[in-house]
Amino acid sequence: MKKTTSKSLLIEAIIGNQDLANEVLLRLPPKSLGKSRCISKQFLSLISNPYFERCYSLLHPPSSSGLFLVPSNTSYFPNEIEYLPLSHQYDHPNAPSVSFLTSQGFKILQSCNGLLLCSRKQHITTTYHVCNPTTRQYVDLPRHPFMKKRYHFGLSLAYDPLTSPNYKVISVQTLDDHQGLCQISIYESKTGLWNLQNKMFVAPKGIDFGHAVYCNGNVHWIKGTKSKGLYFNIDTNCLHSLPELPMKETDHVDHHYIFEYFGHSQGYLHYVVTSPTLRHFEIFEMNKEYSRWFLKFKIDLSALARKFPNMARKFLGGYTLDLSYECDVLSVFRGQNENNQFKVLLSIPGEVICYSQKEKTSWKVCDLKVRAEERRVWYRVYSAFEYYETISTL
């Protein structure tokens, strides 16, 4: 009884002193801070203040703590999401609620500094939402006229709590598929309105506006190795071209390159390609000036398969028409300075493994959930979305 009374008195003392409350709340982890909203109206008002949110974001900058893994083919088991923590803690107290996402029927389209851009099918209508898995909040995006005219469009989320508590959603709608004529619309959470940009443009052939990466104040799109990518600056509303990937070292040999991964880490863009004839991954990085891609390193899949033979089971099973390795890139992590190593998370049949570029070693991270009815197929291709804890109020 005395402990409860003492605790209540302490909370009342903190609530009664705004400066003290501010100092205490700024030091709480995001999940604990979210629970503090329910303690008192004063706490709720303080935490909801944009100035507090900005100070908190500066003290706790976005840092990836895990990955949402979504099977690429979810038609058989819809809304199936697996969470992969990146920390070594056994119980993972800060793990997000996957059930919150699956119970809502959300399909993750993009992750951006703690917020998720999601879609949800309801009968014949598809709705779009921005979700905070840390606070279990989500908002509906208002429908824009282009969504009703059956235009093909791709949505991209732009959010950086270090610069603004608000977010934007960029839509690129294709007006003419044959000519590649496109137009951009921007939704701003601050106003709750869509704004159509007057200028139209012709997109490079093969670019995928449904696969975006937000980094350095720009939304980037790239698809395929033979076409240039594009990036859109959300402050200037200007569209620019990304340089093409450099020619391979043996450019006299006609290798069929396959897109494998496009993402970012530590403010750098990363692009991964592979080729059945070369049997390795090539990891490229864009320089800060956005002038060219550099080949940073390669991952020898043959050497990797010697340690993890499951990824080479096609070679052993007599599949003469397909001798590719069953291995995909989930995420590329860059060290915090030029001397630090890269680490690459990879999925192989039934497992997630990690490859260290500096040590040229690899190890098992965890087992993947494989249903009994999938044992014969066994290998699933995943889309990976980074999870960041954030207190963003939607």
Tab-separated table of N, CA and C in Angstrom, residues 204-285:
chain	number	residue	atom	x	y	z
A	204	PRO	N	11.167	7.135	-67.799
A	204	PRO	CA	11.984	6.103	-68.453
A	204	PRO	C	11.224	4.781	-68.516
A	205	LYS	N	11.413	4.057	-69.572
A	205	LYS	CA	10.718	2.786	-69.751
A	205	LYS	C	11.151	1.780	-68.680
A	206	GLY	N	10.183	1.120	-68.088
A	206	GLY	CA	10.477	0.077	-67.111
A	206	GLY	C	10.575	0.552	-65.679
A	207	ILE	N	10.465	1.855	-65.424
A	207	ILE	CA	10.582	2.346	-64.052
A	207	ILE	C	9.331	1.974	-63.261
A	208	ASP	N	9.510	1.665	-61.991
A	208	ASP	CA	8.415	1.205	-61.142
A	208	ASP	C	8.140	2.250	-60.067
A	209	PHE	N	7.048	3.005	-60.221
A	209	PHE	CA	6.712	4.043	-59.255
A	209	PHE	C	6.032	3.478	-58.006
A	210	GLY	N	5.845	2.184	-57.969
A	210	GLY	CA	5.308	1.547	-56.775
A	210	GLY	C	6.386	1.055	-55.828
A	211	HIS	N	7.647	1.237	-56.212
A	211	HIS	CA	8.787	0.810	-55.387
A	211	HIS	C	9.675	2.027	-55.164
A	212	ALA	N	9.509	2.692	-54.024
A	212	ALA	CA	10.200	3.954	-53.767
A	212	ALA	C	11.121	3.848	-52.564
A	213	VAL	N	12.157	4.680	-52.577
A	213	VAL	CA	13.080	4.801	-51.447
A	213	VAL	C	13.208	6.281	-51.116
A	214	TYR	N	12.906	6.641	-49.851
A	214	TYR	CA	13.036	8.036	-49.419
A	214	TYR	C	14.341	8.204	-48.655
A	215	CYS	N	15.150	9.167	-49.104
A	215	CYS	CA	16.464	9.385	-48.504
A	215	CYS	C	16.956	10.773	-48.897
A	216	ASN	N	17.570	11.495	-47.972
A	216	ASN	CA	18.167	12.808	-48.247
A	216	ASN	C	17.156	13.812	-48.791
A	217	GLY	N	15.909	13.731	-48.340
A	217	GLY	CA	14.890	14.677	-48.790
A	217	GLY	C	14.362	14.399	-50.178
A	218	ASN	N	14.715	13.243	-50.733
A	218	ASN	CA	14.283	12.878	-52.082
A	218	ASN	C	13.568	11.534	-52.075
A	219	VAL	N	12.572	11.415	-52.954
A	219	VAL	CA	11.936	10.126	-53.216
A	219	VAL	C	12.553	9.569	-54.491
A	220	HIS	N	13.076	8.341	-54.412
A	220	HIS	CA	13.798	7.736	-55.542
A	220	HIS	C	13.024	6.551	-56.101
A	221	TRP	N	13.074	6.434	-57.427
A	221	TRP	CA	12.484	5.276	-58.104
A	221	TRP	C	13.501	4.733	-59.098
A	222	ILE	N	13.640	3.432	-59.139
A	222	ILE	CA	14.535	2.817	-60.115
A	222	ILE	C	14.087	1.375	-60.311
A	223	LYS	N	14.189	0.902	-61.531
A	223	LYS	CA	13.809	-0.478	-61.807
A	223	LYS	C	14.521	-0.931	-63.063
A	224	GLY	N	15.157	-2.080	-62.987
A	224	GLY	CA	15.899	-2.571	-64.143
A	224	GLY	C	17.269	-1.929	-64.209
A	225	THR	N	18.175	-2.549	-64.936
A	225	THR	CA	19.560	-2.085	-64.984
A	225	THR	C	19.887	-1.291	-66.234
A	226	LYS	N	18.953	-1.195	-67.166
A	226	LYS	CA	19.254	-0.503	-68.413
A	226	LYS	C	18.579	0.860	-68.519
A	227	SER	N	17.729	1.197	-67.569
A	227	SER	CA	17.049	2.487	-67.621
A	227	SER	C	17.478	3.359	-66.450
A	228	LYS	N	17.479	4.660	-66.664
A	228	LYS	CA	17.832	5.587	-65.604
A	228	LYS	C	16.704	5.662	-64.575
A	229	GLY	N	17.083	5.937	-63.348
A	229	GLY	CA	16.088	6.159	-62.317
A	229	GLY	C	15.757	7.635	-62.220
A	230	LEU	N	14.808	7.961	-61.359
A	230	LEU	CA	14.398	9.340	-61.128
A	230	LEU	C	14.361	9.598	-59.627
A	231	TYR	N	14.523	10.875	-59.256
A	231	TYR	CA	14.282	11.247	-57.871
A	231	TYR	C	13.596	12.602	-57.820
A	232	PHE	N	12.721	12.747	-56.814
A	232	PHE	CA	11.876	13.931	-56.676
A	232	PHE	C	12.164	14.573	-55.334
A	233	ASN	N	12.587	15.845	-55.352
A	233	ASN	CA	12.873	16.566	-54.116
A	233	ASN	C	11.574	17.121	-53.544
A	234	ILE	N	11.261	16.757	-52.304
A	234	ILE	CA	9.965	17.126	-51.745
A	234	ILE	C	9.904	18.582	-51.288
A	235	ASP	N	11.046	19.263	-51.203
A	235	ASP	CA	11.050	20.674	-50.823
A	235	ASP	C	10.930	21.592	-52.032
A	236	THR	N	11.636	21.245	-53.111
A	236	THR	CA	11.607	22.083	-54.317
A	236	THR	C	10.579	21.607	-55.333
A	237	ASN	N	10.043	20.390	-55.129
A	237	ASN	CA	9.103	19.772	-56.084
A	237	ASN	C	9.717	19.645	-57.475
A	238	CYS	N	11.027	19.374	-57.512
A	238	CYS	CA	11.733	19.223	-58.787
A	238	CYS	C	12.091	17.754	-59.012
A	239	LEU	N	11.999	17.335	-60.270
A	239	LEU	CA	12.297	15.964	-60.662
A	239	LEU	C	13.648	15.916	-61.353
A	240	HIS	N	14.483	14.935	-60.991
A	240	HIS	CA	15.818	14.807	-61.564
A	240	HIS	C	16.062	13.354	-61.972
A	241	SER	N	17.087	13.156	-62.793
A	241	SER	CA	17.460	11.810	-63.242
A	241	SER	C	18.606	11.268	-62.401
A	242	LEU	N	18.565	9.984	-62.129
A	242	LEU	CA	19.683	9.284	-61.505
A	242	LEU	C	20.567	8.703	-62.601
A	243	PRO	N	21.869	8.648	-62.378
A	243	PRO	CA	22.756	8.043	-63.389
A	243	PRO	C	22.505	6.555	-63.536
A	244	GLU	N	22.837	6.038	-64.714
A	244	GLU	CA	22.701	4.609	-64.958
A	244	GLU	C	23.781	3.844	-64.198
A	245	LEU	N	23.515	2.574	-63.989
A	245	LEU	CA	24.547	1.722	-63.397
A	245	LEU	C	25.723	1.620	-64.352
A	246	PRO	N	26.956	1.558	-63.839
A	246	PRO	CA	28.122	1.435	-64.724
A	246	PRO	C	28.130	0.099	-65.443
A	247	MET	N	28.834	0.069	-66.570
A	247	MET	CA	28.971	-1.197	-67.299
A	247	MET	C	29.760	-2.181	-66.445
A	248	LYS	N	29.470	-3.452	-66.602
A	248	LYS	CA	30.182	-4.475	-65.860
A	248	LYS	C	31.648	-4.535	-66.288
A	249	GLU	N	32.446	-5.128	-65.436
A	249	GLU	CA	33.878	-5.191	-65.714
A	249	GLU	C	34.166	-5.920	-67.019
A	250	THR	N	33.421	-6.987	-67.293
A	250	THR	CA	33.607	-7.743	-68.541
A	250	THR	C	32.508	-7.330	-69.511
A	251	ASP	N	32.552	-6.057	-69.983
A	251	ASP	CA	31.460	-5.528	-70.782
A	251	ASP	C	31.390	-6.139	-72.176
A	252	HIS	N	32.398	-6.938	-72.556
A	252	HIS	CA	32.320	-7.597	-73.852
A	252	HIS	C	31.469	-8.862	-73.788
A	253	VAL	N	31.120	-9.278	-72.564
A	253	VAL	CA	30.274	-10.458	-72.390
A	253	VAL	C	28.851	-9.992	-72.103
A	254	ASP	N	27.898	-10.588	-72.772
A	254	ASP	CA	26.506	-10.180	-72.615
A	254	ASP	C	25.878	-10.895	-71.419
A	255	HIS	N	25.963	-10.278	-70.242
A	255	HIS	CA	25.348	-10.837	-69.050
A	255	HIS	C	23.937	-10.269	-68.902
A	256	HIS	N	23.014	-11.116	-68.521
A	256	HIS	CA	21.649	-10.670	-68.266
A	256	HIS	C	21.539	-10.316	-66.789
A	257	TYR	N	21.583	-9.027	-66.465
A	257	TYR	CA	21.539	-8.601	-65.078
A	257	TYR	C	20.101	-8.591	-64.567
A	258	ILE	N	19.929	-8.973	-63.313
A	258	ILE	CA	18.612	-9.040	-62.692
A	258	ILE	C	18.597	-8.120	-61.476
A	259	PHE	N	17.570	-7.277	-61.392
A	259	PHE	CA	17.397	-6.406	-60.231
A	259	PHE	C	17.137	-7.254	-58.993
A	260	GLU	N	17.834	-6.945	-57.895
A	260	GLU	CA	17.707	-7.732	-56.675
A	260	GLU	C	17.250	-6.902	-55.482
A	261	TYR	N	17.756	-5.659	-55.365
A	261	TYR	CA	17.457	-4.866	-54.168
A	261	TYR	C	17.730	-3.397	-54.444
A	262	PHE	N	16.897	-2.527	-53.863
A	262	PHE	CA	17.112	-1.085	-53.917
A	262	PHE	C	16.712	-0.516	-52.561
A	263	GLY	N	17.657	0.158	-51.876
A	263	GLY	CA	17.375	0.695	-50.560
A	263	GLY	C	18.393	1.747	-50.167
A	264	HIS	N	18.447	2.051	-48.879
A	264	HIS	CA	19.396	3.067	-48.403
A	264	HIS	C	19.857	2.723	-46.996
A	265	SER	N	21.011	3.271	-46.640
A	265	SER	CA	21.558	3.111	-45.297
A	265	SER	C	22.558	4.228	-45.044
A	266	GLN	N	22.451	4.865	-43.877
A	266	GLN	CA	23.361	5.947	-43.486
A	266	GLN	C	23.410	7.070	-44.532
A	267	GLY	N	22.286	7.347	-45.181
A	267	GLY	CA	22.230	8.444	-46.141
A	267	GLY	C	22.750	8.104	-47.521
A	268	TYR	N	23.043	6.838	-47.783
A	268	TYR	CA	23.543	6.406	-49.097
A	268	TYR	C	22.543	5.449	-49.747
A	269	LEU	N	22.383	5.593	-51.062
A	269	LEU	CA	21.545	4.675	-51.818
A	269	LEU	C	22.332	3.422	-52.176
A	270	HIS	N	21.662	2.279	-52.130
A	270	HIS	CA	22.301	1.013	-52.491
A	270	HIS	C	21.430	0.257	-53.484
A	271	TYR	N	22.113	-0.356	-54.434
A	271	TYR	CA	21.431	-1.083	-55.508
A	271	TYR	C	22.168	-2.394	-55.714
A	272	VAL	N	21.439	-3.494	-55.728
A	272	VAL	CA	22.056	-4.816	-55.848
A	272	VAL	C	21.509	-5.518	-57.083
A	273	VAL	N	22.425	-6.065	-57.880
A	273	VAL	CA	22.031	-6.837	-59.061
A	273	VAL	C	22.730	-8.192	-59.018
A	274	THR	N	22.216	-9.106	-59.805
A	274	THR	CA	22.837	-10.421	-59.932
A	274	THR	C	22.686	-10.891	-61.367
A	275	SER	N	23.304	-12.016	-61.660
A	275	SER	CA	23.213	-12.595	-62.993
A	275	SER	C	23.408	-14.099	-62.880
A	276	PRO	N	22.550	-14.890	-63.506
A	276	PRO	CA	22.706	-16.350	-63.441
A	276	PRO	C	24.049	-16.832	-63.976
A	277	THR	N	24.629	-16.081	-64.923
A	277	THR	CA	25.905	-16.511	-65.497
A	277	THR	C	27.083	-16.171	-64.591
A	278	LEU	N	26.954	-15.095	-63.812
A	278	LEU	CA	28.051	-14.692	-62.927
A	278	LEU	C	27.948	-15.341	-61.549
A	279	ARG	N	26.728	-15.596	-61.095
A	279	ARG	CA	26.468	-16.251	-59.818
A	279	ARG	C	27.086	-15.516	-58.632
A	280	HIS	N	26.885	-14.231	-58.613
A	280	HIS	CA	27.239	-13.452	-57.435
A	280	HIS	C	26.353	-12.211	-57.384
A	281	PHE	N	26.285	-11.600	-56.202
A	281	PHE	CA	25.598	-10.323	-56.040
A	281	PHE	C	26.620	-9.204	-56.186
A	282	GLU	N	26.243	-8.142	-56.887
A	282	GLU	CA	27.070	-6.942	-56.976
A	282	GLU	C	26.343	-5.819	-56.245
A	283	ILE	N	27.014	-5.240	-55.250
A	283	ILE	CA	26.413	-4.191	-54.424
A	283	ILE	C	26.995	-2.844	-54.844
A	284	PHE	N	26.128	-1.976	-55.351
A	284	PHE	CA	26.531	-0.639	-55.793
A	284	PHE	C	26.066	0.402	-54.785
A	285	GLU	N	26.813	1.513	-54.722
A	285	GLU	CA	26.455	2.628	-53.857
A	285	GLU	C	26.530	3.927	-54.647
